[in-house]
Short mmCIF file of C-alpha atoms in Angstrom, two decimals:
data_model
loop_
_atom_site.label_atom_id
_atom_site.label_comp_id
_atom_site.label_asym_id
_atom_site.label_seq_id
_atom_site.Cartn_x
_atom_site.Cartn_y
_atom_site.Cartn_z
CA MET A 1 277.80 96.13 42.92
CA SER A 2 278.07 96.94 39.23
CA ARG A 3 276.79 94.84 36.27
CA THR A 4 280.24 93.21 35.69
CA SER A 5 280.69 92.32 39.42
CA ARG A 6 281.05 88.74 40.40
CA THR A 7 278.00 86.74 41.75
CA SER A 8 278.35 85.00 45.03
CA LYS A 9 276.51 81.91 46.32
CA ASN A 10 274.00 84.19 47.80
CA SER A 11 273.15 85.96 44.48
CA ASP A 12 270.07 85.60 42.47
CA PRO A 13 271.24 83.73 39.17
CA GLU A 14 268.02 84.93 37.31
CA LEU A 15 268.99 88.46 38.19
CA ALA A 16 272.49 88.02 37.27
CA HIS A 17 271.31 86.75 33.91
CA ARG A 18 269.11 89.68 33.31
CA LEU A 19 272.00 92.03 34.33
CA SER A 20 274.18 90.51 31.65
CA ARG A 21 271.50 90.76 29.10
CA ARG A 22 270.83 94.31 30.00
CA GLY A 23 274.48 95.04 29.69
CA MET A 24 274.68 93.47 26.23
CA LEU A 25 271.95 96.06 25.23
CA GLY A 26 274.43 99.04 26.05
CA VAL A 27 277.53 97.24 24.55
CA ALA A 28 278.10 100.27 22.19
CA ALA A 29 277.92 102.84 25.09
CA GLY A 30 279.53 100.58 27.35
CA ALA A 31 282.70 100.26 25.12
CA THR A 32 283.17 103.97 25.27
CA ALA A 33 282.52 104.35 29.10
CA ALA A 34 285.89 103.52 30.30
CA ALA A 35 287.48 106.23 27.97
CA LEU A 36 284.95 108.80 28.86
CA LEU A 37 285.66 108.26 32.58
CA ALA A 38 289.32 108.29 32.20
CA ALA A 39 288.95 111.66 30.18
CA ALA A 40 286.68 112.99 33.09
CA ALA A 41 289.22 112.37 35.97
CA PRO A 42 289.48 112.72 38.89
CA ALA A 43 286.93 110.19 39.75
CA SER A 44 285.71 111.59 42.97
CA ALA A 45 282.65 113.89 43.04
CA VAL A 46 284.97 116.40 44.89
CA PRO A 47 287.05 118.25 42.31
CA THR A 48 290.58 119.71 42.54
CA ALA A 49 291.05 123.50 42.10
CA ALA A 50 292.03 122.99 38.49
CA ALA A 51 288.82 121.01 37.82
CA ARG A 52 286.68 123.61 39.29
CA SER A 53 288.46 126.48 37.11
CA ASN A 54 285.60 127.47 34.50
CA GLY A 55 288.24 129.23 32.13
CA ARG A 56 287.38 129.79 28.49
CA GLY A 57 285.89 127.76 25.94
CA ARG A 58 282.73 125.88 24.76
CA PRO A 59 279.92 125.88 27.17
CA VAL A 60 279.44 122.64 29.21
CA LEU A 61 275.72 123.25 29.60
CA PRO A 62 273.82 122.23 26.24
CA PRO A 63 271.73 125.12 24.85
CA GLY A 64 268.07 124.92 25.55
CA ARG A 65 268.42 122.23 28.12
CA LEU A 66 268.57 123.84 31.44
CA GLY A 67 265.43 123.35 33.76
CA THR A 68 264.37 123.67 37.45
CA GLN A 69 262.19 121.24 39.55
CA LEU A 70 259.47 123.56 40.83
CA TYR A 71 259.56 121.81 44.03
CA SER A 72 262.43 123.84 44.87
CA LEU A 73 260.26 126.98 44.43
CA ARG A 74 257.17 125.59 45.92
CA ASP A 75 256.97 128.63 48.35
CA LYS A 76 256.75 131.08 45.66
CA VAL A 77 254.32 129.00 43.76
CA SER A 78 252.13 128.64 46.76
CA THR A 79 252.10 132.38 47.54
CA LEU A 80 252.73 134.21 44.16
CA GLY A 81 251.41 131.71 41.69
CA PHE A 82 253.00 130.19 38.62
CA ALA A 83 253.04 133.43 36.61
CA PRO A 84 255.61 135.58 38.64
CA VAL A 85 257.57 132.43 39.21
CA PHE A 86 257.86 131.66 35.57
CA ALA A 87 258.85 135.25 34.75
CA GLU A 88 261.75 134.96 37.11
CA LEU A 89 262.79 131.76 35.83
CA ALA A 90 262.73 133.13 32.17
CA LYS A 91 264.81 136.16 33.45
CA TYR A 92 267.40 133.89 34.96
CA GLY A 93 267.85 131.99 31.68
CA TYR A 94 265.88 128.87 32.23
CA ASP A 95 264.44 126.75 29.29
CA GLU A 96 262.43 124.22 31.07
CA ILE A 97 260.36 123.29 34.02
CA GLU A 98 259.67 120.03 35.85
CA PHE A 99 256.53 120.12 37.62
CA ALA A 100 255.80 118.94 41.24
CA GLY A 101 252.01 119.59 41.40
CA TYR A 102 249.55 121.69 39.28
CA THR A 103 248.09 123.89 41.93
CA GLN A 104 249.14 127.08 43.27
CA GLY A 105 247.84 127.48 46.90
CA SER A 106 246.73 131.11 47.90
CA ALA A 107 247.28 132.39 44.45
CA GLY A 108 244.00 130.86 43.34
CA PRO A 109 242.82 128.09 40.97
CA ILE A 110 244.26 127.56 37.58
CA THR A 111 243.48 125.10 34.89
CA LEU A 112 245.97 122.80 32.98
CA ALA A 113 245.28 124.59 29.79
CA GLN A 114 246.20 127.92 31.48
CA LEU A 115 249.12 126.43 33.09
CA LYS A 116 250.46 125.09 29.70
CA ARG A 117 249.82 128.57 28.15
CA LEU A 118 251.57 130.23 30.95
CA ALA A 119 254.79 128.33 30.49
CA ARG A 120 254.63 128.70 26.69
CA ASP A 121 254.07 132.33 27.02
CA HIS A 122 257.35 132.54 29.20
CA GLY A 123 259.36 130.49 26.88
CA LEU A 124 259.57 127.70 29.19
CA ASN A 125 259.17 123.89 28.06
CA GLY A 126 257.27 121.60 30.49
CA ILE A 127 259.76 118.78 30.40
CA GLY A 128 258.34 116.50 33.08
CA SER A 129 256.33 116.04 36.39
CA HIS A 130 256.68 113.98 39.53
CA VAL A 131 253.67 112.06 40.80
CA ASN A 132 253.42 109.62 43.46
CA TYR A 133 253.89 105.96 42.64
CA TYR A 134 251.35 104.71 45.07
CA ASP A 135 249.10 104.99 47.95
CA ASP A 136 247.55 101.76 48.62
CA ASN A 137 245.36 102.92 51.45
CA ASN A 138 243.60 105.50 49.21
CA PRO A 139 241.98 104.10 45.82
CA GLY A 140 241.31 107.48 44.94
CA ALA A 141 244.94 108.71 45.24
CA TYR A 142 246.42 110.66 42.41
CA SER A 143 249.12 108.20 41.89
CA PHE A 144 250.20 105.90 39.12
CA ALA A 145 249.06 102.82 40.84
CA GLN A 146 245.67 104.13 41.75
CA ASN A 147 244.85 106.54 38.96
CA LEU A 148 247.24 105.85 35.89
CA GLN A 149 244.98 107.08 33.08
CA LYS A 150 244.21 110.36 35.21
CA VAL A 151 247.76 110.99 35.73
CA LEU A 152 248.59 110.36 32.04
CA ASP A 153 245.61 112.61 30.89
CA ASP A 154 247.10 115.51 32.69
CA ALA A 155 250.42 114.96 31.55
CA GLN A 156 249.21 114.78 28.05
CA ALA A 157 247.06 117.94 28.58
CA LEU A 158 250.17 119.88 29.60
CA GLY A 159 252.25 118.42 26.54
CA LEU A 160 254.96 116.89 28.52
CA LYS A 161 257.60 114.65 27.22
CA HIS A 162 258.09 112.78 30.20
CA ILE A 163 256.00 111.75 33.30
CA GLY A 164 257.47 110.03 36.37
CA THR A 165 257.80 109.58 40.07
CA ALA A 166 260.10 110.44 42.80
CA SER A 167 258.95 107.78 44.80
CA GLY A 168 261.28 104.66 45.30
CA PRO A 169 260.27 101.19 44.33
CA TRP A 170 259.44 100.18 47.77
CA ARG A 171 255.78 99.26 47.42
CA TYR A 172 256.41 95.55 48.02
CA GLY A 173 259.44 95.91 50.35
CA ALA A 174 263.36 95.78 50.14
CA THR A 175 263.75 92.33 48.85
CA VAL A 176 264.81 91.25 45.44
CA ASP A 177 261.45 90.06 44.77
CA GLY A 178 259.86 93.06 45.99
CA TRP A 179 261.76 95.14 43.74
CA LYS A 180 261.08 92.79 40.76
CA ARG A 181 257.24 93.30 41.45
CA ALA A 182 257.71 97.04 41.38
CA ALA A 183 259.67 96.78 38.18
CA GLU A 184 256.67 95.04 36.65
CA ASP A 185 254.43 97.98 37.85
CA PHE A 186 257.03 100.40 36.21
CA ASN A 187 256.87 98.57 32.90
CA THR A 188 253.22 98.83 32.91
CA TYR A 189 253.43 102.44 33.51
CA GLY A 190 255.94 102.86 30.83
CA ALA A 191 254.10 101.09 28.22
CA ALA A 192 250.92 103.14 28.84
CA ALA A 193 253.15 106.33 28.75
CA ARG A 194 254.64 105.25 25.35
CA LYS A 195 251.33 104.84 23.74
CA ARG A 196 250.75 108.58 24.70
CA GLY A 197 254.12 109.53 23.16
CA MET A 198 255.77 110.07 26.60
CA LYS A 199 258.52 108.38 28.72
CA PHE A 200 257.87 107.13 32.23
CA TYR A 201 260.81 107.71 34.60
CA GLN A 202 262.01 107.11 38.25
CA HIS A 203 264.00 109.52 40.13
CA ASN A 204 266.40 108.30 42.73
CA HIS A 205 267.25 109.15 46.36
CA ALA A 206 270.24 107.74 48.11
CA GLU A 207 268.45 104.44 49.42
CA GLU A 208 268.01 103.11 45.94
CA PHE A 209 271.88 102.15 46.19
CA SER A 210 271.42 100.01 49.21
CA PHE A 211 271.27 96.47 49.28
CA ALA A 212 268.39 93.79 49.33
CA THR A 213 267.34 92.66 52.83
CA ASP A 214 267.22 88.85 51.72
CA LYS A 215 270.30 88.98 49.61
CA PRO A 216 272.63 91.64 51.02
CA ASP A 217 275.33 91.37 48.24
CA VAL A 218 272.60 92.57 45.64
CA ARG A 219 272.38 96.33 44.97
CA LEU A 220 268.66 97.24 44.70
CA TYR A 221 269.40 99.78 41.85
CA ASP A 222 270.83 96.97 39.83
CA VAL A 223 267.54 95.00 40.48
CA LEU A 224 265.69 98.01 39.17
CA LEU A 225 267.98 98.40 35.87
CA ALA A 226 267.90 94.66 35.26
CA GLU A 227 264.01 94.07 35.64
CA THR A 228 262.87 97.18 33.79
CA ASP A 229 262.39 97.37 30.20
CA PRO A 230 264.79 99.89 28.95
CA ASP A 231 262.44 100.93 25.96
CA LEU A 232 259.71 101.60 28.53
CA VAL A 233 261.42 102.63 31.69
CA TYR A 234 263.88 105.72 31.96
CA LEU A 235 265.68 107.11 34.87
CA GLU A 236 266.27 110.58 36.09
CA MET A 237 269.44 110.72 38.09
CA ASP A 238 269.38 112.93 41.09
CA ILE A 239 273.31 113.27 41.02
CA TYR A 240 273.44 114.86 44.51
CA TRP A 241 271.64 111.67 46.04
CA ALA A 242 273.52 109.25 44.01
CA TYR A 243 276.83 110.49 45.27
CA ALA A 244 275.29 110.37 48.73
CA GLY A 245 274.38 106.67 47.79
CA GLN A 246 278.01 106.18 46.90
CA PHE A 247 279.13 107.51 50.23
CA ARG A 248 276.59 105.42 52.36
CA PHE A 249 276.49 102.20 50.28
CA SER A 250 280.00 101.55 49.01
CA LYS A 251 280.29 98.60 51.56
CA ARG A 252 277.98 95.69 51.88
CA VAL A 253 276.41 94.90 55.30
CA ASP A 254 279.06 92.67 56.16
CA GLY A 255 281.67 95.40 55.46
CA THR A 256 282.94 94.14 52.33
CA PRO A 257 284.00 96.76 49.56
CA ALA A 258 281.15 97.62 47.07
CA PRO A 259 282.27 100.59 45.32
CA PHE A 260 280.46 102.21 42.46
CA ASP A 261 280.56 105.35 40.44
CA PRO A 262 277.22 107.17 39.54
CA LEU A 263 278.70 108.66 36.27
CA ARG A 264 279.61 105.03 35.25
CA TYR A 265 275.87 103.94 35.50
CA VAL A 266 275.12 106.89 33.05
CA LEU A 267 277.93 106.20 30.68
CA LYS A 268 277.04 102.39 30.42
CA GLN A 269 273.46 103.12 29.47
CA PRO A 270 273.14 106.90 28.64
CA HIS A 271 269.88 106.61 26.55
CA ARG A 272 268.24 105.55 29.88
CA TYR A 273 268.86 108.78 31.56
CA PRO A 274 266.95 111.72 29.64
CA LEU A 275 266.58 113.72 32.96
CA PHE A 276 269.25 114.69 35.69
CA HIS A 277 268.71 116.65 38.80
CA VAL A 278 271.48 119.01 39.34
CA LYS A 279 271.98 119.88 43.05
CA ASP A 280 274.87 120.45 45.04
CA GLY A 281 276.49 119.64 48.30
CA VAL A 282 279.56 120.46 50.45
CA HIS A 283 281.42 117.39 51.26
CA ASP A 284 281.26 116.66 54.92
CA GLU A 285 282.57 112.78 56.17
CA ALA A 286 280.64 113.68 59.53
CA ALA A 287 277.18 113.99 57.83
CA ARG A 288 275.12 110.92 57.08
CA ASP A 289 274.92 111.45 53.47
CA GLY A 290 278.57 112.66 53.27
CA TYR A 291 277.18 115.86 51.86
CA ARG A 292 275.44 118.97 53.17
CA MET A 293 272.98 120.15 50.43
CA THR A 294 273.68 123.96 49.24
CA ASP A 295 273.09 125.85 46.11
CA VAL A 296 274.35 124.80 42.76
CA GLY A 297 277.98 126.11 42.49
CA ASP A 298 278.57 126.52 46.39
CA GLY A 299 279.27 122.80 46.83
CA ASP A 300 281.79 120.15 45.84
CA ILE A 301 280.08 118.14 43.09
CA ASP A 302 282.13 118.58 39.83
CA TYR A 303 279.37 119.35 37.32
CA LYS A 304 281.82 120.32 34.56
CA ARG A 305 283.16 117.01 34.84
CA PHE A 306 279.76 115.16 34.90
CA ILE A 307 277.96 117.05 32.48
CA SER A 308 280.91 117.15 29.94
CA ALA A 309 281.28 113.21 30.33
CA VAL A 310 277.46 112.79 29.33
CA ASN A 311 277.74 115.39 26.49
CA LYS A 312 280.34 113.11 24.91
CA THR A 313 278.05 110.05 24.79
CA PRO A 314 276.16 109.47 21.61
CA GLY A 315 273.47 112.03 21.19
CA GLY A 316 274.56 113.51 24.69
CA TYR A 317 274.48 117.30 23.76
CA ARG A 318 270.87 116.77 22.51
CA ASP A 319 269.18 113.95 24.41
CA HIS A 320 269.54 115.05 28.11
CA HIS A 321 267.98 117.68 30.27
CA TRP A 322 269.33 119.25 33.51
CA GLN A 323 267.09 120.30 36.19
CA ALA A 324 268.61 122.57 39.10
CA GLU A 325 267.13 121.64 42.41
CA HIS A 326 267.66 122.16 46.03
CA ASP A 327 265.27 120.51 48.43
CA ASN A 328 265.25 123.41 51.08
CA PRO A 329 266.91 126.61 49.62
CA VAL A 330 267.33 129.51 52.03
CA GLU A 331 265.62 131.84 49.51
CA SER A 332 264.35 130.09 46.35
CA PHE A 333 264.65 132.74 43.84
CA ALA A 334 268.31 133.34 44.94
CA PHE A 335 268.94 129.56 44.47
CA ALA A 336 267.33 129.58 40.79
CA ARG A 337 269.45 132.67 39.85
CA LYS A 338 272.67 131.37 41.32
CA SER A 339 272.41 127.88 39.99
CA SER A 340 271.69 129.05 36.60
CA ALA A 341 274.46 131.58 36.43
CA HIS A 342 276.93 128.88 37.73
CA LEU A 343 275.87 126.36 35.12
CA HIS A 344 275.97 128.80 32.21
CA SER A 345 279.42 129.74 33.24
CA LEU A 346 280.97 126.30 32.88
CA ARG A 347 283.43 126.08 30.02
CA GLU A 348 285.59 123.38 28.55
CA ARG A 349 288.21 123.55 26.18
CA CYS A 350 287.11 122.56 22.54
CA GLY A 351 289.77 119.88 22.46
CA ASP A 352 288.62 118.25 25.94
#
């Protein structure tokens, strides 16, 4: 269900009002979204042969904005340590890293100051980090809900510009009110992060695009957007999981159509999406998610189209960061090398 979708008798009137108000905040971006989407045809994530042709022209990937989520290289970090991993990433042409923990297993202990210096010495900018949203059974958990100030202290010590969570807003269930409560939590974390000069963000999986259990015509992702303050809470769209969500949740529980386009969400409020996860998948109608995950460039998600469209938004070439990721790569260094080479190879004609 998009912001402009009709509201039925089962919808939440207050939520509909908030969706409308949030939409007004992005009028300027929304006015250009249709044109940007039209220019970025075809609408499907699966490109035509012509769309996948790199050709010659301007690089699609903005300079200095390619990173990787270190979760993809967790096997190498835990056995080799950060230094050899950072050296490989620098060699492959990466500019940034997104952390998934600050320890390195059998490679021995490391302090935050040492970690920050290692990244700097390899020319890598720590752009963000994933931390658990909550663990209500453990008051000592390293999470936003249980130890907010410690989480922010560590992020600040690393010089991060963004600090976020890959946990879905499920703390209070899958109802509209449950997600409103989670949004209140996120607003609190966002306000605390802003005081430290950072942006708080949430990373999606497919299920965020499902429907509320109590109001099955309300998409939960719309609740999150409507109830979070756009000046405090930002989004890291995992593009693969967003297209998986499109495949799984383009119909409501009663079977009525509820189509949405992940790119349209971004183009309506581009300022809310400073970070993206770039992961690829081979389209497979028989798979639960509609895709089988693979290395970036080996799948069917049209990143030339997606990144080019975001680049055309106000500040688009400057304000967005692209993090290559694979949840379970066959060989993590090979994944990192191939993904960087593919993304750097993408070109668009200067008139596009």
